[in-house]
C-alpha cells in the first residue's frame, strides 16, 4: 500500500503544470469558446484544402503539393496543442506527464521546423515557375517535390530528436509550473535549476541555422523573381506573378516573424505576456489564416470547391 502511494506521489511530482492562457484572462469561458471556434476553423479549413488538392486533378501540381503539406502540418500541430488546452480548462486539471510533455515538445518542434523548409520549397517552386518556365517540368518533377518535402521533415525531426531529450533530462526546480499552454522548449527550460547557458547557446545557433537556411532560399528566390517581373512587358503577366507570390509572402511574414521573436531575439526582449501572445499567433492564428489565404485568393482552389459543392446536391 505504501509502495502504491509512493508511486502516485512520485508520478505527481514528475508531472508538469501548464498554467496556460486562461489564468491570465478575465473572461476564460469566452476565450475558450473563441479558441474552440478558431480550432474548428483551422481543422476544417486545412482538411478541406488537403482533400480538394487530393481529389481535383487540376490541383496536382508542385505548388499545390506543397500547400497540402503546409495544411497537413498546420492541422497536425494545432491538434497537438489546442485540444489538450481546452480539455484542461473544461476539466480543471492542467497537468501533463513528463512523457506527454516530451512527446508534445518533439511533435511541435518537428512540425514547426518542417514548415520552415516547406515555405522555402514553395519559394523555390515560384522561382522556377516564373524565372525558368521552360525548365519547370524537369526541375520540379514529382520526384523532386517528394525529396524536398521528405528533406524538410527529416531535418526538422533531427532538430526535435536533439532538443527534446536534452530539455527533458535537465534538473528541474521544485516548481514545475510551465508558464505556457503547451510544452515548448524555451518555456520548459526556464524551470531548470542547472546551468543551461551552453545548451541555450546551442539551441540559439541551431534555431538561427534552421531559420537562416530557409530565409536565404526565400530571399534569393524572391530577388530573382522580382528581377524577372520587372523585365516583363505584359502588365497582365506582372499582375498574375505578383498575385501568385503575395499569398506565399503573407504566410512567410506571419510565420517567420513569430518564429524570429520566439527563438532568435535575446531573452531581454521577452516577457511572459508577449511570449504567450506570439505563441497563440503562430500556434492558432496562422493555421486559421493559411487555408483562407490559399483558397479565397486562389482561383483554382475556389473553382475546385465550387465544383464539389455543385456536384453534391445533384448526387442526392
PDB file of C-alpha atoms in Angstrom:
ATOM      1  CA  UNK A   1       0.000   0.000   0.000  1.00  0.00           C
ATOM      2  CA  UNK A   2       2.847   2.350   0.880  1.00  0.00           C
ATOM      3  CA  UNK A   3       4.535   1.426  -2.390  1.00  0.00           C
ATOM      4  CA  UNK A   4       1.391   2.444  -4.303  1.00  0.00           C
ATOM      5  CA  UNK A   5       1.270   5.805  -2.519  1.00  0.00           C
ATOM      6  CA  UNK A   6       4.972   6.325  -3.237  1.00  0.00           C
ATOM      7  CA  UNK A   7       4.431   5.644  -6.945  1.00  0.00           C
ATOM      8  CA  UNK A   8       1.438   8.018  -7.042  1.00  0.00           C
ATOM      9  CA  UNK A   9       3.381  10.775  -5.263  1.00  0.00           C
ATOM     10  CA  UNK A  10       6.430  10.269  -7.473  1.00  0.00           C
ATOM     11  CA  UNK A  11       4.252  10.395 -10.604  1.00  0.00           C
ATOM     12  CA  UNK A  12       2.517  13.548  -9.401  1.00  0.00           C
ATOM     13  CA  UNK A  13       5.872  15.176  -8.647  1.00  0.00           C
ATOM     14  CA  UNK A  14       7.174  14.356 -12.141  1.00  0.00           C
ATOM     15  CA  UNK A  15       4.132  15.928 -13.848  1.00  0.00           C
ATOM     16  CA  UNK A  16       4.255  19.452 -15.232  1.00  0.00           C
ATOM     17  CA  UNK A  17       1.560  22.049 -14.601  1.00  0.00           C
ATOM     18  CA  UNK A  18       0.540  24.063 -17.657  1.00  0.00           C
ATOM     19  CA  UNK A  19      -0.655  27.432 -16.369  1.00  0.00           C
ATOM     20  CA  UNK A  20      -1.973  28.270 -19.837  1.00  0.00           C
ATOM     21  CA  UNK A  21      -3.616  31.434 -21.074  1.00  0.00           C
ATOM     22  CA  UNK A  22      -6.907  31.152 -19.215  1.00  0.00           C
ATOM     23  CA  UNK A  23      -5.337  32.120 -15.884  1.00  0.00           C
ATOM     24  CA  UNK A  24      -4.425  35.491 -17.426  1.00  0.00           C
ATOM     25  CA  UNK A  25      -7.910  36.150 -18.811  1.00  0.00           C
ATOM     26  CA  UNK A  26     -10.782  37.978 -17.103  1.00  0.00           C
ATOM     27  CA  UNK A  27     -13.259  36.027 -19.259  1.00  0.00           C
ATOM     28  CA  UNK A  28     -11.849  32.479 -19.549  1.00  0.00           C
ATOM     29  CA  UNK A  29     -15.119  30.945 -20.785  1.00  0.00           C
ATOM     30  CA  UNK A  30     -15.443  33.416 -23.653  1.00  0.00           C
ATOM     31  CA  UNK A  31     -11.777  32.950 -24.519  1.00  0.00           C
ATOM     32  CA  UNK A  32     -12.269  29.178 -24.538  1.00  0.00           C
ATOM     33  CA  UNK A  33     -15.200  29.476 -26.953  1.00  0.00           C
ATOM     34  CA  UNK A  34     -13.179  31.746 -29.277  1.00  0.00           C
ATOM     35  CA  UNK A  35     -10.228  29.327 -29.269  1.00  0.00           C
ATOM     36  CA  UNK A  36     -12.534  26.360 -29.881  1.00  0.00           C
ATOM     37  CA  UNK A  37     -14.100  28.121 -32.898  1.00  0.00           C
ATOM     38  CA  UNK A  38     -10.628  29.012 -34.197  1.00  0.00           C
ATOM     39  CA  UNK A  39      -9.550  25.374 -33.781  1.00  0.00           C
ATOM     40  CA  UNK A  40     -12.584  24.138 -35.744  1.00  0.00           C
ATOM     41  CA  UNK A  41     -11.935  26.702 -38.496  1.00  0.00           C
ATOM     42  CA  UNK A  42      -8.277  25.675 -38.776  1.00  0.00           C
ATOM     43  CA  UNK A  43      -9.035  21.939 -38.655  1.00  0.00           C
ATOM     44  CA  UNK A  44     -11.894  22.050 -41.161  1.00  0.00           C
ATOM     45  CA  UNK A  45     -10.241  24.625 -43.453  1.00  0.00           C
ATOM     46  CA  UNK A  46      -6.946  22.772 -43.745  1.00  0.00           C
ATOM     47  CA  UNK A  47      -8.621  19.357 -44.048  1.00  0.00           C
ATOM     48  CA  UNK A  48     -10.899  20.602 -46.854  1.00  0.00           C
ATOM     49  CA  UNK A  49      -7.893  22.116 -48.638  1.00  0.00           C
ATOM     50  CA  UNK A  50      -5.991  18.817 -48.415  1.00  0.00           C
ATOM     51  CA  UNK A  51      -8.979  16.852 -49.749  1.00  0.00           C
ATOM     52  CA  UNK A  52      -9.570  19.302 -52.612  1.00  0.00           C
ATOM     53  CA  UNK A  53      -5.932  19.096 -53.689  1.00  0.00           C
ATOM     54  CA  UNK A  54      -6.014  15.303 -53.470  1.00  0.00           C
ATOM     55  CA  UNK A  55      -9.293  14.884 -55.388  1.00  0.00           C
ATOM     56  CA  UNK A  56      -9.041  17.539 -58.117  1.00  0.00           C
ATOM     57  CA  UNK A  57      -6.652  16.567 -60.921  1.00  0.00           C
ATOM     58  CA  UNK A  58      -6.137  20.231 -61.880  1.00  0.00           C
ATOM     59  CA  UNK A  59      -4.521  20.790 -58.488  1.00  0.00           C
ATOM     60  CA  UNK A  60      -1.963  18.010 -58.909  1.00  0.00           C
ATOM     61  CA  UNK A  61       0.931  20.437 -59.386  1.00  0.00           C
ATOM     62  CA  UNK A  62       4.063  21.090 -57.296  1.00  0.00           C
ATOM     63  CA  UNK A  63       2.644  24.317 -55.835  1.00  0.00           C
ATOM     64  CA  UNK A  64      -0.494  22.610 -54.539  1.00  0.00           C
ATOM     65  CA  UNK A  65       1.511  19.618 -53.354  1.00  0.00           C
ATOM     66  CA  UNK A  66       3.486  21.943 -51.070  1.00  0.00           C
ATOM     67  CA  UNK A  67       0.287  23.728 -49.987  1.00  0.00           C
ATOM     68  CA  UNK A  68      -1.184  20.351 -48.994  1.00  0.00           C
ATOM     69  CA  UNK A  69       1.965  19.621 -46.972  1.00  0.00           C
ATOM     70  CA  UNK A  70       1.630  23.004 -45.282  1.00  0.00           C
ATOM     71  CA  UNK A  71      -2.015  22.296 -44.435  1.00  0.00           C
ATOM     72  CA  UNK A  72      -1.097  18.854 -43.091  1.00  0.00           C
ATOM     73  CA  UNK A  73       1.466  20.443 -40.766  1.00  0.00           C
ATOM     74  CA  UNK A  74      -0.989  23.119 -39.631  1.00  0.00           C
ATOM     75  CA  UNK A  75      -3.812  20.697 -38.888  1.00  0.00           C
ATOM     76  CA  UNK A  76      -1.438  18.368 -37.039  1.00  0.00           C
ATOM     77  CA  UNK A  77       0.312  20.840 -34.799  1.00  0.00           C
ATOM     78  CA  UNK A  78      -2.833  22.726 -33.840  1.00  0.00           C
ATOM     79  CA  UNK A  79      -4.208  19.308 -32.844  1.00  0.00           C
ATOM     80  CA  UNK A  80      -1.113  18.663 -30.717  1.00  0.00           C
ATOM     81  CA  UNK A  81      -1.657  21.737 -28.520  1.00  0.00           C
ATOM     82  CA  UNK A  82      -5.201  23.157 -28.565  1.00  0.00           C
ATOM     83  CA  UNK A  83      -7.382  20.123 -27.647  1.00  0.00           C
ATOM     84  CA  UNK A  84      -5.246  19.476 -24.554  1.00  0.00           C
ATOM     85  CA  UNK A  85      -5.504  23.144 -23.550  1.00  0.00           C
ATOM     86  CA  UNK A  86      -9.299  23.219 -23.960  1.00  0.00           C
ATOM     87  CA  UNK A  87      -9.735  19.903 -22.133  1.00  0.00           C
ATOM     88  CA  UNK A  88      -7.677  21.218 -19.224  1.00  0.00           C
ATOM     89  CA  UNK A  89      -9.942  24.251 -18.999  1.00  0.00           C
ATOM     90  CA  UNK A  90     -13.102  22.118 -19.029  1.00  0.00           C
ATOM     91  CA  UNK A  91     -11.907  19.508 -16.507  1.00  0.00           C
ATOM     92  CA  UNK A  92      -9.901  21.872 -14.312  1.00  0.00           C
ATOM     93  CA  UNK A  93      -6.906  19.505 -14.479  1.00  0.00           C
ATOM     94  CA  UNK A  94      -3.956  21.267 -16.088  1.00  0.00           C
ATOM     95  CA  UNK A  95      -1.194  18.713 -15.533  1.00  0.00           C
ATOM     96  CA  UNK A  96       0.754  16.844 -18.182  1.00  0.00           C
ATOM     97  CA  UNK A  97       3.024  13.868 -17.600  1.00  0.00           C
ATOM     98  CA  UNK A  98       6.725  14.051 -18.392  1.00  0.00           C
ATOM     99  CA  UNK A  99       6.408  11.615 -21.357  1.00  0.00           C
ATOM    100  CA  UNK A 100       3.368  13.545 -22.601  1.00  0.00           C
ATOM    101  CA  UNK A 101       5.270  16.806 -22.305  1.00  0.00           C
ATOM    102  CA  UNK A 102       8.237  15.339 -24.193  1.00  0.00           C
ATOM    103  CA  UNK A 103       6.000  13.983 -26.951  1.00  0.00           C
ATOM    104  CA  UNK A 104       4.220  17.332 -27.318  1.00  0.00           C
ATOM    105  CA  UNK A 105       7.586  19.108 -27.431  1.00  0.00           C
ATOM    106  CA  UNK A 106       9.018  16.755 -30.057  1.00  0.00           C
ATOM    107  CA  UNK A 107       5.945  16.858 -32.312  1.00  0.00           C
ATOM    108  CA  UNK A 108       5.693  20.628 -32.140  1.00  0.00           C
ATOM    109  CA  UNK A 109       9.413  21.155 -32.828  1.00  0.00           C
ATOM    110  CA  UNK A 110       9.288  18.775 -35.779  1.00  0.00           C
ATOM    111  CA  UNK A 111       6.126  20.246 -37.302  1.00  0.00           C
ATOM    112  CA  UNK A 112       7.203  23.872 -36.877  1.00  0.00           C
ATOM    113  CA  UNK A 113      10.661  23.106 -38.289  1.00  0.00           C
ATOM    114  CA  UNK A 114       9.140  21.278 -41.253  1.00  0.00           C
ATOM    115  CA  UNK A 115       7.045  24.334 -42.023  1.00  0.00           C
ATOM    116  CA  UNK A 116      10.208  26.455 -42.305  1.00  0.00           C
ATOM    117  CA  UNK A 117      11.546  24.170 -45.029  1.00  0.00           C
ATOM    118  CA  UNK A 118       8.225  23.731 -46.838  1.00  0.00           C
ATOM    119  CA  UNK A 119       7.865  27.513 -47.137  1.00  0.00           C
ATOM    120  CA  UNK A 120      11.394  27.623 -48.573  1.00  0.00           C
ATOM    121  CA  UNK A 121      10.498  24.861 -51.060  1.00  0.00           C
ATOM    122  CA  UNK A 122       7.431  26.848 -52.108  1.00  0.00           C
ATOM    123  CA  UNK A 123       9.611  29.911 -52.727  1.00  0.00           C
ATOM    124  CA  UNK A 124      11.970  27.823 -54.883  1.00  0.00           C
ATOM    125  CA  UNK A 125       8.971  26.445 -56.786  1.00  0.00           C
ATOM    126  CA  UNK A 126       7.789  30.008 -57.514  1.00  0.00           C
ATOM    127  CA  UNK A 127      11.299  30.969 -58.645  1.00  0.00           C
ATOM    128  CA  UNK A 128      11.474  28.099 -61.140  1.00  0.00           C
ATOM    129  CA  UNK A 129       7.902  28.710 -62.374  1.00  0.00           C
ATOM    130  CA  UNK A 130       8.460  32.439 -63.002  1.00  0.00           C
ATOM    131  CA  UNK A 131      12.155  32.650 -63.878  1.00  0.00           C
ATOM    132  CA  UNK A 132      12.736  29.277 -65.614  1.00  0.00           C
ATOM    133  CA  UNK A 133       9.307  28.297 -67.010  1.00  0.00           C
ATOM    134  CA  UNK A 134      10.670  26.151 -69.861  1.00  0.00           C
ATOM    135  CA  UNK A 135      12.694  24.010 -67.443  1.00  0.00           C
ATOM    136  CA  UNK A 136       9.915  23.815 -64.849  1.00  0.00           C
ATOM    137  CA  UNK A 137       8.691  20.276 -65.731  1.00  0.00           C
ATOM    138  CA  UNK A 138      12.234  18.928 -65.302  1.00  0.00           C
ATOM    139  CA  UNK A 139      13.377  20.927 -62.253  1.00  0.00           C
ATOM    140  CA  UNK A 140      10.102  20.482 -60.338  1.00  0.00           C
ATOM    141  CA  UNK A 141       9.018  16.969 -61.266  1.00  0.00           C
ATOM    142  CA  UNK A 142       7.180  14.740 -58.785  1.00  0.00           C
ATOM    143  CA  UNK A 143      10.380  13.073 -57.546  1.00  0.00           C
ATOM    144  CA  UNK A 144      11.990  16.435 -56.741  1.00  0.00           C
ATOM    145  CA  UNK A 145       8.882  17.566 -54.837  1.00  0.00           C
ATOM    146  CA  UNK A 146       8.852  14.366 -52.763  1.00  0.00           C
ATOM    147  CA  UNK A 147      12.562  14.733 -51.972  1.00  0.00           C
ATOM    148  CA  UNK A 148      12.137  18.379 -50.920  1.00  0.00           C
ATOM    149  CA  UNK A 149       9.211  17.504 -48.636  1.00  0.00           C
ATOM    150  CA  UNK A 150      10.959  14.481 -47.101  1.00  0.00           C
ATOM    151  CA  UNK A 151      14.145  16.512 -46.633  1.00  0.00           C
ATOM    152  CA  UNK A 152      12.223  19.151 -44.697  1.00  0.00           C
ATOM    153  CA  UNK A 153      10.520  16.565 -42.482  1.00  0.00           C
ATOM    154  CA  UNK A 154      13.837  14.786 -41.845  1.00  0.00           C
ATOM    155  CA  UNK A 155      15.837  17.904 -40.898  1.00  0.00           C
ATOM    156  CA  UNK A 156      13.067  19.112 -38.598  1.00  0.00           C
ATOM    157  CA  UNK A 157      12.776  15.716 -36.888  1.00  0.00           C
ATOM    158  CA  UNK A 158      16.539  15.715 -36.257  1.00  0.00           C
ATOM    159  CA  UNK A 159      16.088  19.067 -34.515  1.00  0.00           C
ATOM    160  CA  UNK A 160      13.282  17.582 -32.403  1.00  0.00           C
ATOM    161  CA  UNK A 161      15.332  14.462 -31.559  1.00  0.00           C
ATOM    162  CA  UNK A 162      18.241  16.628 -30.406  1.00  0.00           C
ATOM    163  CA  UNK A 163      16.448  19.157 -28.205  1.00  0.00           C
ATOM    164  CA  UNK A 164      13.616  17.129 -26.684  1.00  0.00           C
ATOM    165  CA  UNK A 165      15.782  14.567 -24.788  1.00  0.00           C
ATOM    166  CA  UNK A 166      18.200  17.278 -23.604  1.00  0.00           C
ATOM    167  CA  UNK A 167      15.372  19.515 -22.357  1.00  0.00           C
ATOM    168  CA  UNK A 168      13.541  16.705 -20.589  1.00  0.00           C
ATOM    169  CA  UNK A 169      16.649  15.375 -18.792  1.00  0.00           C
ATOM    170  CA  UNK A 170      17.895  18.615 -17.197  1.00  0.00           C
ATOM    171  CA  UNK A 171      17.455  19.113 -13.437  1.00  0.00           C
ATOM    172  CA  UNK A 172      14.207  20.894 -12.637  1.00  0.00           C
ATOM    173  CA  UNK A 173      13.470  23.066  -9.618  1.00  0.00           C
ATOM    174  CA  UNK A 174      10.774  22.197  -7.103  1.00  0.00           C
ATOM    175  CA  UNK A 175       8.254  24.252  -9.066  1.00  0.00           C
ATOM    176  CA  UNK A 176       7.133  22.514 -12.260  1.00  0.00           C
ATOM    177  CA  UNK A 177       4.706  25.227 -13.325  1.00  0.00           C
ATOM    178  CA  UNK A 178       5.142  25.954 -17.035  1.00  0.00           C
ATOM    179  CA  UNK A 179       4.008  29.485 -17.895  1.00  0.00           C
ATOM    180  CA  UNK A 180       2.613  28.348 -21.204  1.00  0.00           C
ATOM    181  CA  UNK A 181      -0.311  26.408 -22.666  1.00  0.00           C
ATOM    182  CA  UNK A 182       1.896  23.630 -24.069  1.00  0.00           C
ATOM    183  CA  UNK A 183       5.368  22.196 -23.569  1.00  0.00           C
ATOM    184  CA  UNK A 184       7.585  24.392 -25.713  1.00  0.00           C
ATOM    185  CA  UNK A 185      11.346  24.111 -25.266  1.00  0.00           C
ATOM    186  CA  UNK A 186      12.062  27.686 -24.047  1.00  0.00           C
ATOM    187  CA  UNK A 187       9.170  27.623 -21.538  1.00  0.00           C
ATOM    188  CA  UNK A 188      10.235  24.277 -20.017  1.00  0.00           C
ATOM    189  CA  UNK A 189      13.925  25.244 -19.912  1.00  0.00           C
ATOM    190  CA  UNK A 190      13.085  28.166 -17.614  1.00  0.00           C
ATOM    191  CA  UNK A 191      12.272  25.642 -14.864  1.00  0.00           C
ATOM    192  CA  UNK A 192      15.779  24.195 -14.821  1.00  0.00           C
ATOM    193  CA  UNK A 193      17.980  24.573 -11.734  1.00  0.00           C
ATOM    194  CA  UNK A 194      21.191  23.654 -13.550  1.00  0.00           C
ATOM    195  CA  UNK A 195      23.370  25.873 -15.714  1.00  0.00           C
ATOM    196  CA  UNK A 196      21.815  25.773 -19.169  1.00  0.00           C
ATOM    197  CA  UNK A 197      23.858  28.545 -20.783  1.00  0.00           C
ATOM    198  CA  UNK A 198      25.767  26.160 -23.066  1.00  0.00           C
ATOM    199  CA  UNK A 199      22.568  24.379 -24.064  1.00  0.00           C
ATOM    200  CA  UNK A 200      20.788  27.678 -24.718  1.00  0.00           C
ATOM    201  CA  UNK A 201      23.697  28.818 -26.900  1.00  0.00           C
ATOM    202  CA  UNK A 202      23.486  25.550 -28.859  1.00  0.00           C
ATOM    203  CA  UNK A 203      19.722  25.925 -29.198  1.00  0.00           C
ATOM    204  CA  UNK A 204      20.145  29.527 -30.341  1.00  0.00           C
ATOM    205  CA  UNK A 205      22.687  28.551 -33.008  1.00  0.00           C
ATOM    206  CA  UNK A 206      20.540  25.661 -34.252  1.00  0.00           C
ATOM    207  CA  UNK A 207      17.428  27.835 -34.408  1.00  0.00           C
ATOM    208  CA  UNK A 208      19.309  30.562 -36.271  1.00  0.00           C
ATOM    209  CA  UNK A 209      20.553  27.904 -38.707  1.00  0.00           C
ATOM    210  CA  UNK A 210      17.043  26.448 -39.072  1.00  0.00           C
ATOM    211  CA  UNK A 211      15.793  29.931 -39.917  1.00  0.00           C
ATOM    212  CA  UNK A 212      18.811  31.134 -41.883  1.00  0.00           C
ATOM    213  CA  UNK A 213      18.830  28.354 -44.494  1.00  0.00           C
ATOM    214  CA  UNK A 214      15.145  28.746 -45.483  1.00  0.00           C
ATOM    215  CA  UNK A 215      15.299  32.559 -45.264  1.00  0.00           C
ATOM    216  CA  UNK A 216      18.328  32.576 -47.580  1.00  0.00           C
ATOM    217  CA  UNK A 217      16.484  30.373 -50.096  1.00  0.00           C
ATOM    218  CA  UNK A 218      13.343  32.525 -49.856  1.00  0.00           C
ATOM    219  CA  UNK A 219      15.258  35.807 -50.155  1.00  0.00           C
ATOM    220  CA  UNK A 220      17.323  34.582 -53.108  1.00  0.00           C
ATOM    221  CA  UNK A 221      14.243  33.216 -54.869  1.00  0.00           C
ATOM    222  CA  UNK A 222      12.319  36.460 -54.477  1.00  0.00           C
ATOM    223  CA  UNK A 223      15.289  38.549 -55.588  1.00  0.00           C
ATOM    224  CA  UNK A 224      15.348  36.757 -58.953  1.00  0.00           C
ATOM    225  CA  UNK A 225      11.528  36.689 -59.122  1.00  0.00           C
ATOM    226  CA  UNK A 226      11.344  40.481 -58.706  1.00  0.00           C
ATOM    227  CA  UNK A 227      14.028  40.961 -61.367  1.00  0.00           C
ATOM    228  CA  UNK A 228      12.088  38.754 -63.772  1.00  0.00           C
ATOM    229  CA  UNK A 229       8.781  40.509 -63.038  1.00  0.00           C
ATOM    230  CA  UNK A 230      10.439  43.903 -63.580  1.00  0.00           C
ATOM    231  CA  UNK A 231      11.579  42.788 -67.056  1.00  0.00           C
ATOM    232  CA  UNK A 232       8.126  41.550 -68.072  1.00  0.00           C
ATOM    233  CA  UNK A 233       6.494  43.540 -70.865  1.00  0.00           C
ATOM    234  CA  UNK A 234       2.987  42.277 -70.147  1.00  0.00           C
ATOM    235  CA  UNK A 235       1.068  44.103 -67.398  1.00  0.00           C
ATOM    236  CA  UNK A 236      -1.208  41.073 -67.095  1.00  0.00           C
ATOM    237  CA  UNK A 237       1.831  38.830 -66.609  1.00  0.00           C
ATOM    238  CA  UNK A 238       3.166  41.098 -63.851  1.00  0.00           C
ATOM    239  CA  UNK A 239      -0.216  41.133 -62.126  1.00  0.00           C
ATOM    240  CA  UNK A 240      -0.506  37.351 -62.220  1.00  0.00           C
ATOM    241  CA  UNK A 241       3.057  36.865 -60.920  1.00  0.00           C
ATOM    242  CA  UNK A 242       2.512  39.310 -58.048  1.00  0.00           C
ATOM    243  CA  UNK A 243      -0.794  37.643 -57.148  1.00  0.00           C
ATOM    244  CA  UNK A 244       0.904  34.237 -57.044  1.00  0.00           C
ATOM    245  CA  UNK A 245       3.736  35.482 -54.835  1.00  0.00           C
ATOM    246  CA  UNK A 246       1.675  37.650 -52.480  1.00  0.00           C
ATOM    247  CA  UNK A 247      -0.120  34.702 -50.829  1.00  0.00           C
ATOM    248  CA  UNK A 248       3.167  32.965 -50.103  1.00  0.00           C
ATOM    249  CA  UNK A 249       4.846  36.118 -48.815  1.00  0.00           C
ATOM    250  CA  UNK A 250       1.913  36.770 -46.456  1.00  0.00           C
ATOM    251  CA  UNK A 251       2.300  33.314 -44.891  1.00  0.00           C
ATOM    252  CA  UNK A 252       6.099  33.648 -44.730  1.00  0.00           C
ATOM    253  CA  UNK A 253       5.877  37.021 -42.956  1.00  0.00           C
ATOM    254  CA  UNK A 254       3.365  35.742 -40.401  1.00  0.00           C
ATOM    255  CA  UNK A 255       5.183  32.511 -39.561  1.00  0.00           C
ATOM    256  CA  UNK A 256       8.809  33.634 -39.717  1.00  0.00           C
ATOM    257  CA  UNK A 257       8.084  36.855 -37.821  1.00  0.00           C
ATOM    258  CA  UNK A 258       6.673  34.927 -34.868  1.00  0.00           C
ATOM    259  CA  UNK A 259       9.466  32.331 -35.014  1.00  0.00           C
ATOM    260  CA  UNK A 260      12.141  35.035 -35.117  1.00  0.00           C
ATOM    261  CA  UNK A 261      10.728  36.624 -31.965  1.00  0.00           C
ATOM    262  CA  UNK A 262      10.497  33.315 -30.092  1.00  0.00           C
ATOM    263  CA  UNK A 263      13.813  31.697 -30.968  1.00  0.00           C
ATOM    264  CA  UNK A 264      16.214  34.432 -32.112  1.00  0.00           C
ATOM    265  CA  UNK A 265      15.577  37.606 -30.086  1.00  0.00           C
ATOM    266  CA  UNK A 266      17.533  37.768 -26.778  1.00  0.00           C
ATOM    267  CA  UNK A 267      15.665  36.966 -23.555  1.00  0.00           C
ATOM    268  CA  UNK A 268      15.768  40.649 -22.535  1.00  0.00           C
ATOM    269  CA  UNK A 269      13.094  41.323 -25.183  1.00  0.00           C
ATOM    270  CA  UNK A 270      10.792  38.616 -23.814  1.00  0.00           C
ATOM    271  CA  UNK A 271       8.043  38.769 -21.205  1.00  0.00           C
ATOM    272  CA  UNK A 272       5.557  36.066 -20.217  1.00  0.00           C
ATOM    273  CA  UNK A 273       2.674  38.028 -21.734  1.00  0.00           C
ATOM    274  CA  UNK A 274       4.475  38.702 -25.041  1.00  0.00           C
ATOM    275  CA  UNK A 275       5.635  35.096 -25.330  1.00  0.00           C
ATOM    276  CA  UNK A 276       2.076  33.852 -24.771  1.00  0.00           C
ATOM    277  CA  UNK A 277       0.598  36.223 -27.375  1.00  0.00           C
ATOM    278  CA  UNK A 278       3.207  35.322 -30.001  1.00  0.00           C
ATOM    279  CA  UNK A 279       2.707  31.597 -29.324  1.00  0.00           C
ATOM    280  CA  UNK A 280      -1.058  31.984 -29.761  1.00  0.00           C
ATOM    281  CA  UNK A 281      -0.376  33.797 -33.013  1.00  0.00           C
ATOM    282  CA  UNK A 282       1.709  31.099 -34.695  1.00  0.00           C
ATOM    283  CA  UNK A 283       0.010  28.157 -32.987  1.00  0.00           C
ATOM    284  CA  UNK A 284      -3.641  29.105 -33.518  1.00  0.00           C
ATOM    285  CA  UNK A 285      -3.978  32.199 -35.728  1.00  0.00           C
ATOM    286  CA  UNK A 286      -1.604  31.132 -38.521  1.00  0.00           C
ATOM    287  CA  UNK A 287      -3.280  27.714 -39.096  1.00  0.00           C
ATOM    288  CA  UNK A 288      -6.627  29.547 -39.327  1.00  0.00           C
ATOM    289  CA  UNK A 289      -5.336  32.100 -41.849  1.00  0.00           C
ATOM    290  CA  UNK A 290      -3.347  29.767 -44.118  1.00  0.00           C
ATOM    291  CA  UNK A 291      -6.316  27.981 -45.758  1.00  0.00           C
ATOM    292  CA  UNK A 292      -8.120  31.319 -46.134  1.00  0.00           C
ATOM    293  CA  UNK A 293      -5.086  32.897 -47.811  1.00  0.00           C
ATOM    294  CA  UNK A 294      -4.599  29.974 -50.195  1.00  0.00           C
ATOM    295  CA  UNK A 295      -8.296  29.472 -51.006  1.00  0.00           C
ATOM    296  CA  UNK A 296     -10.021  32.861 -51.085  1.00  0.00           C
ATOM    297  CA  UNK A 297      -7.160  34.384 -53.082  1.00  0.00           C
ATOM    298  CA  UNK A 298      -6.728  31.371 -55.367  1.00  0.00           C
ATOM    299  CA  UNK A 299      -8.956  30.918 -58.401  1.00  0.00           C
ATOM    300  CA  UNK A 300      -8.098  27.225 -58.956  1.00  0.00           C
ATOM    301  CA  UNK A 301      -8.951  26.246 -55.377  1.00  0.00           C
ATOM    302  CA  UNK A 302     -12.210  28.210 -55.447  1.00  0.00           C
ATOM    303  CA  UNK A 303     -13.186  26.533 -58.739  1.00  0.00           C
ATOM    304  CA  UNK A 304     -12.466  23.096 -57.247  1.00  0.00           C
ATOM    305  CA  UNK A 305     -14.534  23.951 -54.164  1.00  0.00           C
ATOM    306  CA  UNK A 306     -17.463  25.204 -56.275  1.00  0.00           C
ATOM    307  CA  UNK A 307     -17.281  22.039 -58.346  1.00  0.00           C
ATOM    308  CA  UNK A 308     -17.580  19.877 -55.228  1.00  0.00           C
ATOM    309  CA  UNK A 309     -20.434  21.951 -53.817  1.00  0.00           C
ATOM    310  CA  UNK A 310     -22.315  21.867 -57.113  1.00  0.00           C
ATOM    311  CA  UNK A 311     -21.911  18.109 -57.572  1.00  0.00           C
ATOM    312  CA  UNK A 312     -23.068  17.200 -54.063  1.00  0.00           C
ATOM    313  CA  UNK A 313     -26.715  18.314 -54.371  1.00  0.00           C
ATOM    314  CA  UNK A 314     -27.071  16.564 -57.761  1.00  0.00           C
ATOM    315  CA  UNK A 315     -25.980  13.248 -56.291  1.00  0.00           C
ATOM    316  CA  UNK A 316     -28.613  13.248 -53.528  1.00  0.00           C
TER     317      UNK A 316
END
